[in-house]
Each structure stands twice: as structure tokens, then as C-alpha cells.
Coordinates of C-alpha atoms and ligand atoms in Angstrom, one line a residue:
M122 CA -18.6 8.7 6.2
K123 CA -17.8 6.2 3.6
M124 CA -14.4 4.7 4.2
S125 CA -13.2 2.3 1.7
V126 CA -10.3 0.2 3.1
L127 CA -8.1 -2.4 1.2
V128 CA -6.8 -5.1 3.8
L129 CA -3.5 -7.2 3.1
P130 CA -2.9 -9.6 5.5
G131 CA 0.2 -10.5 4.0
D132 CA 2.4 -13.5 5.7
G133 CA 2.9 -15.1 9.1
I134 CA 1.3 -13.2 11.9
G135 CA 0.3 -10.6 9.5
T136 CA -2.8 -12.4 9.1
E137 CA -3.5 -12.8 12.8
V138 CA -2.9 -9.3 14.0
T139 CA -4.9 -7.9 11.0
R140 CA -7.9 -9.7 11.7
E141 CA -7.9 -8.1 15.2
A142 CA -7.2 -4.6 13.6
V143 CA -10.0 -5.3 11.3
R144 CA -12.7 -6.1 13.9
V145 CA -11.3 -2.8 15.7
L146 CA -12.3 -0.8 12.6
E147 CA -15.6 -2.3 12.4
R148 CA -16.3 -1.6 15.9
V149 CA -15.4 1.8 15.3
A150 CA -17.6 2.4 12.1
T151 CA -20.8 0.9 14.2
K152 CA -20.1 2.7 17.0
F153 CA -19.7 6.3 15.2
G154 CA -21.9 5.5 12.3
H155 CA -19.5 5.1 9.2
D156 CA -20.0 2.9 6.3
L157 CA -17.1 0.7 6.0
V158 CA -16.4 -1.0 2.9
L159 CA -13.4 -3.7 3.0
T160 CA -11.6 -5.5 0.4
E161 CA -9.0 -7.9 0.6
G162 CA -5.8 -8.5 -1.4
L163 CA -2.7 -10.3 -1.7
L164 CA 0.6 -9.4 -0.8
G165 CA 4.1 -11.0 -0.2
G166 CA 4.7 -14.5 0.2
I167 CA 1.2 -15.4 0.0
A168 CA 0.7 -13.5 -3.3
I169 CA 3.9 -15.2 -4.8
H170 CA 2.1 -18.7 -4.0
K171 CA -1.1 -17.8 -5.4
T172 CA -0.1 -15.5 -8.7
G173 CA 3.7 -15.8 -9.0
K174 CA 4.4 -12.2 -8.2
P175 CA 4.9 -10.4 -4.7
M176 CA 2.8 -7.7 -5.7
P177 CA 0.0 -8.8 -8.3
E178 CA -1.4 -5.9 -10.5
E179 CA -4.8 -6.7 -9.0
T180 CA -3.2 -5.4 -5.5
E181 CA -1.9 -2.4 -7.0
E182 CA -5.2 -1.5 -8.4
L183 CA -7.1 -2.3 -5.6
A184 CA -4.8 -0.1 -3.3
H185 CA -5.0 2.8 -5.5
E186 CA -9.0 2.6 -5.5
A187 CA -9.2 2.3 -1.8
D188 CA -9.0 5.4 0.6
A189 CA -6.4 3.5 2.8
T190 CA -4.7 0.3 3.1
L191 CA -4.1 -1.7 6.1
L192 CA -1.1 -4.4 5.8
G193 CA -0.2 -7.1 8.4
A194 CA 3.5 -8.0 7.2
V195 CA 5.4 -9.9 4.8
G196 CA 8.1 -12.4 4.6
L197 CA 8.2 -16.3 4.8
P198 CA 11.6 -18.4 5.7
E199 CA 11.1 -20.3 2.6
F200 CA 11.7 -17.4 0.4
D201 CA 15.4 -16.8 2.0
D202 CA 17.1 -17.9 -1.2
A203 CA 14.6 -16.7 -3.7
P204 CA 16.0 -14.3 -6.2
P205 CA 15.4 -10.6 -5.6
Q206 CA 12.3 -10.2 -7.7
L207 CA 10.6 -13.1 -6.1
R208 CA 10.7 -12.2 -2.3
P209 CA 7.8 -11.4 -0.4
E210 CA 9.7 -8.1 0.8
K211 CA 9.4 -6.9 -2.9
G212 CA 5.9 -6.8 -2.7
L213 CA 6.1 -4.2 0.4
L214 CA 8.5 -2.1 -1.5
G215 CA 6.4 -2.1 -4.2
I216 CA 3.1 -1.2 -2.6
R217 CA 5.2 1.6 -0.7
K218 CA 6.5 2.8 -4.2
T219 CA 3.2 2.7 -6.1
L220 CA 1.3 4.3 -3.6
G221 CA 4.1 7.1 -3.0
V222 CA 4.1 6.8 0.5
Y223 CA 7.2 8.4 1.2
A224 CA 6.9 9.7 5.0
N225 CA 7.0 6.4 7.3
L226 CA 5.9 7.8 11.1
R227 CA 6.8 5.6 13.7
P228 CA 5.6 7.0 17.1
V229 CA 7.7 5.5 20.0
R230 CA 6.2 6.0 23.5
S231 CA 6.5 4.4 27.1
F232 CA 3.3 3.2 28.7
K233 CA 3.2 3.3 32.5
S234 CA 1.6 -0.1 32.8
L235 CA 4.5 -1.7 30.5
L236 CA 7.6 0.0 32.3
D237 CA 8.7 -3.3 33.8
S238 CA 8.7 -5.0 30.1
S239 CA 11.5 -3.1 29.1
P240 CA 15.0 -4.2 29.6
L241 CA 15.9 -0.6 30.3
K242 CA 15.8 1.2 33.6
N243 CA 12.2 2.4 34.4
E244 CA 13.2 6.1 35.1
R245 CA 15.2 6.1 31.7
V246 CA 12.0 4.9 29.5
D247 CA 9.3 6.7 31.8
G248 CA 8.0 9.5 29.5
V249 CA 9.5 8.8 26.4
D250 CA 7.3 10.1 23.6
M251 CA 9.2 10.4 20.1
I252 CA 8.2 10.0 16.7
I253 CA 10.6 8.4 14.1
V254 CA 10.1 10.2 10.6
R255 CA 11.7 7.6 8.3
E256 CA 11.9 8.5 4.6
L257 CA 10.2 5.4 2.7
N258 CA 10.7 5.9 -0.8
G259 CA 14.3 6.4 -1.5
G260 CA 17.8 5.4 -0.4
L261 CA 19.4 2.0 -0.7
Y262 CA 16.3 0.4 -0.7
Y263 CA 15.4 1.6 -4.3
G264 CA 18.9 3.2 -5.5
L265 CA 20.3 2.1 -8.6
P266 CA 22.5 0.5 -9.8
R267 CA 21.7 -2.7 -7.9
G268 CA 22.3 -6.5 -8.0
V269 CA 24.8 -9.2 -7.8
E270 CA 27.2 -10.1 -10.9
G271 CA 30.0 -11.5 -11.6
E272 CA 31.8 -15.2 -10.3
G273 CA 34.2 -16.5 -7.7
L274 CA 36.2 -13.6 -6.0
E275 CA 35.2 -11.2 -8.5
E276 CA 31.4 -11.9 -7.6
R277 CA 30.2 -8.2 -6.4
G278 CA 27.1 -7.2 -4.5
T279 CA 26.2 -3.6 -5.1
N280 CA 23.4 -1.1 -3.6
T281 CA 23.2 2.7 -4.2
M282 CA 22.1 5.3 -1.6
T283 CA 21.0 8.2 -3.3
Y284 CA 19.0 11.0 -2.5
T285 CA 17.7 14.3 -4.4
R286 CA 17.0 17.6 -3.0
A287 CA 13.3 17.3 -3.4
E288 CA 13.2 13.9 -1.6
I289 CA 15.0 15.3 1.1
Q290 CA 13.1 18.6 1.2
R291 CA 9.4 16.7 1.2
I292 CA 10.4 14.6 4.1
T293 CA 12.0 17.2 6.2
R294 CA 8.8 19.4 5.8
M295 CA 6.7 16.5 6.9
A296 CA 8.9 16.2 10.1
F297 CA 8.9 19.8 11.0
G298 CA 5.4 20.1 10.3
L299 CA 4.7 17.1 12.8
A300 CA 7.3 19.0 15.4
R301 CA 5.1 22.2 15.4
N302 CA 2.2 20.2 17.1
R303 CA 4.7 18.5 19.4
R304 CA 7.4 19.8 21.5
K305 CA 8.8 21.5 18.3
R306 CA 12.2 19.9 18.2
V307 CA 13.7 18.0 15.3
T308 CA 16.7 15.7 15.4
S309 CA 17.9 14.8 11.8
V310 CA 20.1 11.5 11.6
D311 CA 22.8 11.2 9.1
K312 CA 26.2 9.8 8.7
S313 CA 27.5 13.1 7.2
N314 CA 31.1 12.5 8.4
V315 CA 31.4 9.5 5.6
L316 CA 28.7 9.9 3.4
E317 CA 27.9 12.2 0.4
T318 CA 24.2 11.5 0.5
S319 CA 24.4 12.5 4.0
Q320 CA 26.3 15.9 3.5
L321 CA 23.4 16.8 1.0
W322 CA 20.9 15.5 3.4
R323 CA 22.0 17.8 6.1
K324 CA 22.7 20.9 3.9
V325 CA 18.9 20.6 2.6
V326 CA 17.6 19.9 6.4
N327 CA 19.4 23.1 7.3
E328 CA 17.7 25.0 4.4
V329 CA 14.3 23.5 5.1
A330 CA 14.7 24.5 9.0
A331 CA 15.0 28.5 8.1
E332 CA 11.1 28.0 7.3
Y333 CA 10.3 26.6 10.7
P334 CA 12.1 29.4 12.8
D335 CA 9.9 28.0 15.8
V336 CA 11.3 24.5 15.7
Q337 CA 14.6 23.6 17.0
L338 CA 16.7 21.7 14.9
D339 CA 20.0 19.6 15.9
H340 CA 21.9 16.8 13.9
L341 CA 23.2 13.6 15.4
L342 CA 25.3 10.8 13.4
V343 CA 23.6 7.6 13.4
D344 CA 25.9 5.8 15.5
N345 CA 25.6 8.4 18.0
A346 CA 21.8 8.2 17.5
A347 CA 21.5 4.8 18.2
M348 CA 23.5 5.2 21.3
Q349 CA 21.5 8.3 22.6
L350 CA 18.0 6.6 21.9
I351 CA 19.2 4.0 24.8
L352 CA 21.4 6.4 27.1
N353 CA 18.7 9.2 26.8
P354 CA 15.6 8.7 24.9
K355 CA 13.4 11.5 26.5
Q356 CA 15.8 14.0 24.7
F357 CA 14.2 13.0 21.4
D358 CA 10.7 14.5 20.1
V359 CA 10.9 13.9 16.3
M360 CA 13.5 12.0 14.8
L361 CA 14.3 12.3 11.0
T362 CA 16.1 10.1 9.1
E363 CA 16.7 8.1 5.8
N364 CA 15.2 4.8 4.9
M365 CA 17.7 2.3 6.1
F366 CA 18.9 4.2 9.2
G367 CA 14.9 4.7 10.3
D368 CA 14.4 1.1 9.7
I369 CA 17.3 0.1 12.2
L370 CA 16.5 2.9 14.7
S371 CA 12.8 2.1 15.0
D372 CA 13.5 -1.4 15.8
E373 CA 15.9 -0.2 18.5
G374 CA 13.3 2.2 19.6
S375 CA 10.6 -0.4 19.9
V376 CA 12.5 -1.7 22.8
L377 CA 11.5 1.6 24.9
S378 CA 8.0 0.8 24.3
G379 CA 8.2 -2.6 25.9
S380 CA 7.6 -4.9 23.0
I381 CA 8.2 -4.5 19.0
G382 CA 4.5 -5.6 18.9
M383 CA 3.5 -2.4 20.1
L384 CA 4.8 -0.3 17.5
P385 CA 2.4 1.2 14.9
S386 CA 3.1 2.9 11.8
A387 CA 1.6 5.1 9.3
S388 CA 3.1 5.6 5.8
I389 CA 1.9 8.5 4.2
G390 CA 2.0 10.5 0.9
A391 CA 0.1 13.0 -1.2
Q392 CA -2.7 14.8 0.6
R393 CA -5.9 14.8 -1.0
P394 CA -8.1 17.9 -1.8
N395 CA -9.9 17.6 1.5
G396 CA -6.6 17.3 3.6
A397 CA -6.6 13.2 4.2
F398 CA -3.5 11.6 3.3
V399 CA -3.0 8.6 0.8
G400 CA -1.9 6.2 3.5
L401 CA -0.5 2.7 4.1
Y402 CA -0.9 1.3 7.9
E403 CA 1.3 -1.7 9.2
P404 CA 2.7 -2.5 12.5
V405 CA 6.5 -2.2 12.7
H406 CA 7.1 -5.6 13.6
G407 CA 7.8 -8.6 10.9
S408 CA 5.8 -11.7 9.9
A409 CA 7.3 -13.5 13.0
P410 CA 6.9 -17.3 11.4
D411 CA 8.4 -18.7 14.6
I412 CA 4.8 -17.9 16.6
A413 CA 2.5 -17.8 13.3
G414 CA -0.7 -19.7 13.8
Q415 CA -0.6 -19.7 17.5
N416 CA -2.9 -17.0 18.3
K417 CA -0.3 -15.3 20.3
A418 CA 1.1 -12.5 18.7
N419 CA 0.3 -9.0 19.9
P420 CA -2.1 -7.1 17.8
L421 CA -1.7 -4.0 19.2
G422 CA 0.8 -2.7 16.7
A423 CA -1.7 -3.4 14.2
I424 CA -4.6 -2.0 16.2
G425 CA -2.6 1.3 16.8
S426 CA -2.0 1.5 13.1
V427 CA -6.0 1.7 12.8
A428 CA -5.9 4.6 14.9
A429 CA -3.3 6.3 12.7
M430 CA -5.2 5.3 9.6
L431 CA -8.5 7.1 11.3
E432 CA -6.3 10.3 11.9
Y433 CA -4.1 10.7 8.7
S434 CA -6.7 9.3 5.8
F435 CA -10.1 9.8 7.4
Q436 CA -9.4 13.0 9.7
L437 CA -11.6 11.2 12.3
I438 CA -9.7 12.4 15.5
D439 CA -12.5 11.3 18.1
E440 CA -12.5 7.8 16.3
A441 CA -8.5 7.5 16.7
T442 CA -8.4 8.7 20.2
A443 CA -11.2 6.1 21.0
V444 CA -9.0 3.5 19.7
N445 CA -5.7 4.6 21.6
R446 CA -7.8 5.0 24.9
A447 CA -8.9 1.4 24.6
I448 CA -5.3 0.6 23.7
D449 CA -4.2 2.2 27.2
A450 CA -7.2 0.7 29.0
V451 CA -6.2 -3.0 27.9
L452 CA -2.5 -2.2 28.8
D453 CA -3.7 -1.0 32.4
S454 CA -5.9 -4.2 32.6
G455 CA -2.9 -6.3 32.3
H456 CA -4.6 -8.9 30.2
V457 CA -1.8 -8.8 27.3
T458 CA 0.0 -11.2 25.1
A459 CA 3.2 -13.2 26.1
D460 CA 5.9 -10.4 24.5
L461 CA 4.7 -7.9 27.2
R462 CA 5.4 -10.6 30.0
P463 CA 2.3 -10.3 32.1
K464 CA 2.1 -11.1 35.8
G465 CA -0.8 -13.7 34.9
A466 CA -1.2 -16.1 32.1
P467 CA -0.9 -14.3 28.7
A468 CA -3.7 -13.5 26.6
S469 CA -4.2 -14.6 23.3
T470 CA -4.1 -12.4 19.7
S471 CA -8.0 -12.9 19.8
D472 CA -8.6 -11.8 23.5
V473 CA -6.9 -8.9 23.0
G474 CA -8.9 -7.9 19.9
T475 CA -12.1 -8.6 22.1
A476 CA -10.8 -6.7 24.9
I477 CA -10.1 -3.6 22.5
C478 CA -13.4 -3.9 21.1
D479 CA -15.1 -4.2 24.4
A480 CA -13.1 -1.3 25.6
I481 CA -14.4 0.8 22.5
G482 CA -18.0 0.0 23.4
Ligands
IPM300 C1 9.9 -2.8 8.3 C2 10.6 -3.9 7.7 C3 10.8 -3.8 6.3 C4 11.6 -2.8 6.0 C5 10.9 -5.1 5.6 C6 10.1 -6.2 6.0 C7 11.4 -4.8 4.1 O1 11.7 -4.3 8.5 O2 8.8 -2.3 7.6 O3 10.6 -2.0 9.1 O4 12.9 -2.8 5.8 O5 11.1 -1.5 5.5
MG301 MG1 12.1 -3.0 9.8

């Protein structure tokens, strides 16, 4: 199969983890006989430095031409005081929007060998296997009006949370479709006791649920959901939520896996005629400038994102399974990065990449 993949390393540890993820993709292509064509583009802080824009037009074009896009992370502290249009994160929001990847899938599971890496009691985390389905193209991140205006005590910042029925329907169908192939349980998270957007959200989720009588639905308010995620995470199968709640809950959820460095994500949109999804694949973690350039970041979130790419954008299930098995094998070996608090000396980013390639064979 011909696979054309755009790689956007981005900033900070994004470049380091992406390098390992690309090596893994190359290994899979060689082993399974696929024709991998890689292109590289600029996004985020590095794109601002080189072109003056967080998402240059060329990057946008390359993303539309590729079968799938692999992204590292964006964000650099030097842009903390930059105006909104000149922040690395604008590039990330731009690429998500231009590709129309409205469904951000963030699987959270516990790994036997990492139970001691979680600050929670082992019995609470052991067996966690859930997926957060985060709406990615709407809500507060994109709503208008937005901005800061006025002066002095009247200076005012505004963001708007808005969702249409169509937007809620498509992400809800995605969540229920996934639940059908899992434990058939959807928990929708909102703040419907206060927010009108959440009231519409709950109404539409209930309507869509009627199309899936085999899937059980319940609703949780987001504050309670944040607590339940720690108190009893095993109750969750598919957690469905809007953009910003999903951003927050997925960082919280990462604690269950042992480290945010472990979490992959798939952002998917339209389905092509052959069934493959338009997709953008990135680890859940950020650019971590504090450890950038030190070859110590955990590349497993990025490598897990390659597995997700193989599954959703190329429908290569055996290949995806090979990558996930290699991740399990490397975790079991104990040769892992410092964030996972290994018993012996921590492995480097590139050590882990090499071990994954070796495990794939
Ligand atoms: C994430 C990140 C991004 C987000 C930031 C970097 C804009 O936190 O992917 O979770 O908020 O979506
Ligand atoms: Mg986040």
C-alpha cells in the first residue's frame, strides 16, 4: 500500500518524539511491505520563526495532499506574551480546523507494568480501559465573538462557547459507534445545570442515543466527572464531551496510565470512500520546553499515535497491533523513560524508539 504521511514535528520535545515515531512507521512499512512517502512541514513556534505564521499556507496544502498527518507538539515559552494570531497554539487549532478533524479520540488504559507509576492505588487503576471522545472543531476554542478590548477596569476578555445540533450529532455518533465495538457504554459529560450549550448538548445526545438501543447512555456533570475519574475510573468505557472539558479531563486521565507521556491521540474527520479517515495524529502531551533537547522525553504517546494512524487512516489493523504489542513488550522490559520512574537507570527517547523497532522485528 502507498502511504503518504506529512510529519509536523513542531516545537520542544515534539521534534524528539516525532523522530522516534517516524522510525517506527518506517520499520512497519519495511516489515509489512508498504511504500511510505514522508514529507515534513512547519507548524507552531518554529513556523512563526521561519515564516512569520503559526500555520503557513504550504503546511495547509501539504496536509490536504497527504493521506495522514503526524504531529509532535507545539508551544514555546517565548511566545507567552505574543498576540493571539502569533501564538504556536493557533497553528494547532488551524490545522485541526482546516482538516475538519472534529473527533479527538484519546484512549486511556492502565498498563500492568506501570501500575506503580501512577500516584493512585494500584487496585483503583488496574483494569482501566476507556476512551475520551473530545469534540475538536467547536466550543470555546473557536467560538465568536472572542478577543480582548477596552481599557483600564473596563478592559474585557471574551470567549464564546457555542455548539450547533449538527456538531453535537456527528461527535455523538462517533462516540456511540466506538462504544458498539467496546463495552457498549457512553458517558456524556456536560455542565447542563448552568450552561445552555450543555442543555442543547444533553438533548441532542439523548436523541442520537435512541439510534443505538444496544448502547447504554448516562450523563455526568463535568465537575463530578473529574472526581469520578479518580474515584472510580473503571466505570468508564466511552466518555463523550465538548472541546475544553475534553482537554482538561484527558490530562487528568493520563494520570491513570502512569504518565501523560504515554497517551496517544487520533483526531479524525471525514471518512474517505474506502472507509479510511482523514486524520491528524499527535500525543496528548505538550512541547515540554523544560526537558526539550535532552533526549529524555517519553516517545510512547507519539508511537501510540502511529498505531492509531495505521488503524484509522490506513485500516492496517495487523500493523497497528504490531506497534501496540511492541509498546507492551518494551513496558514489560522496564527499559523506559524517567517519567515512568523505572527501577534501574532511565532509558533515553531514542533508546525507547530503538527498542520498539527491535520489538516489531
Ligand atoms: C491538547 C493541548 C492543546 C489543546 C493546546 C496545545 C492548544 O493541550 O491537545 O490537549 O488545548 O487542545
Ligand atoms: Mg491538552
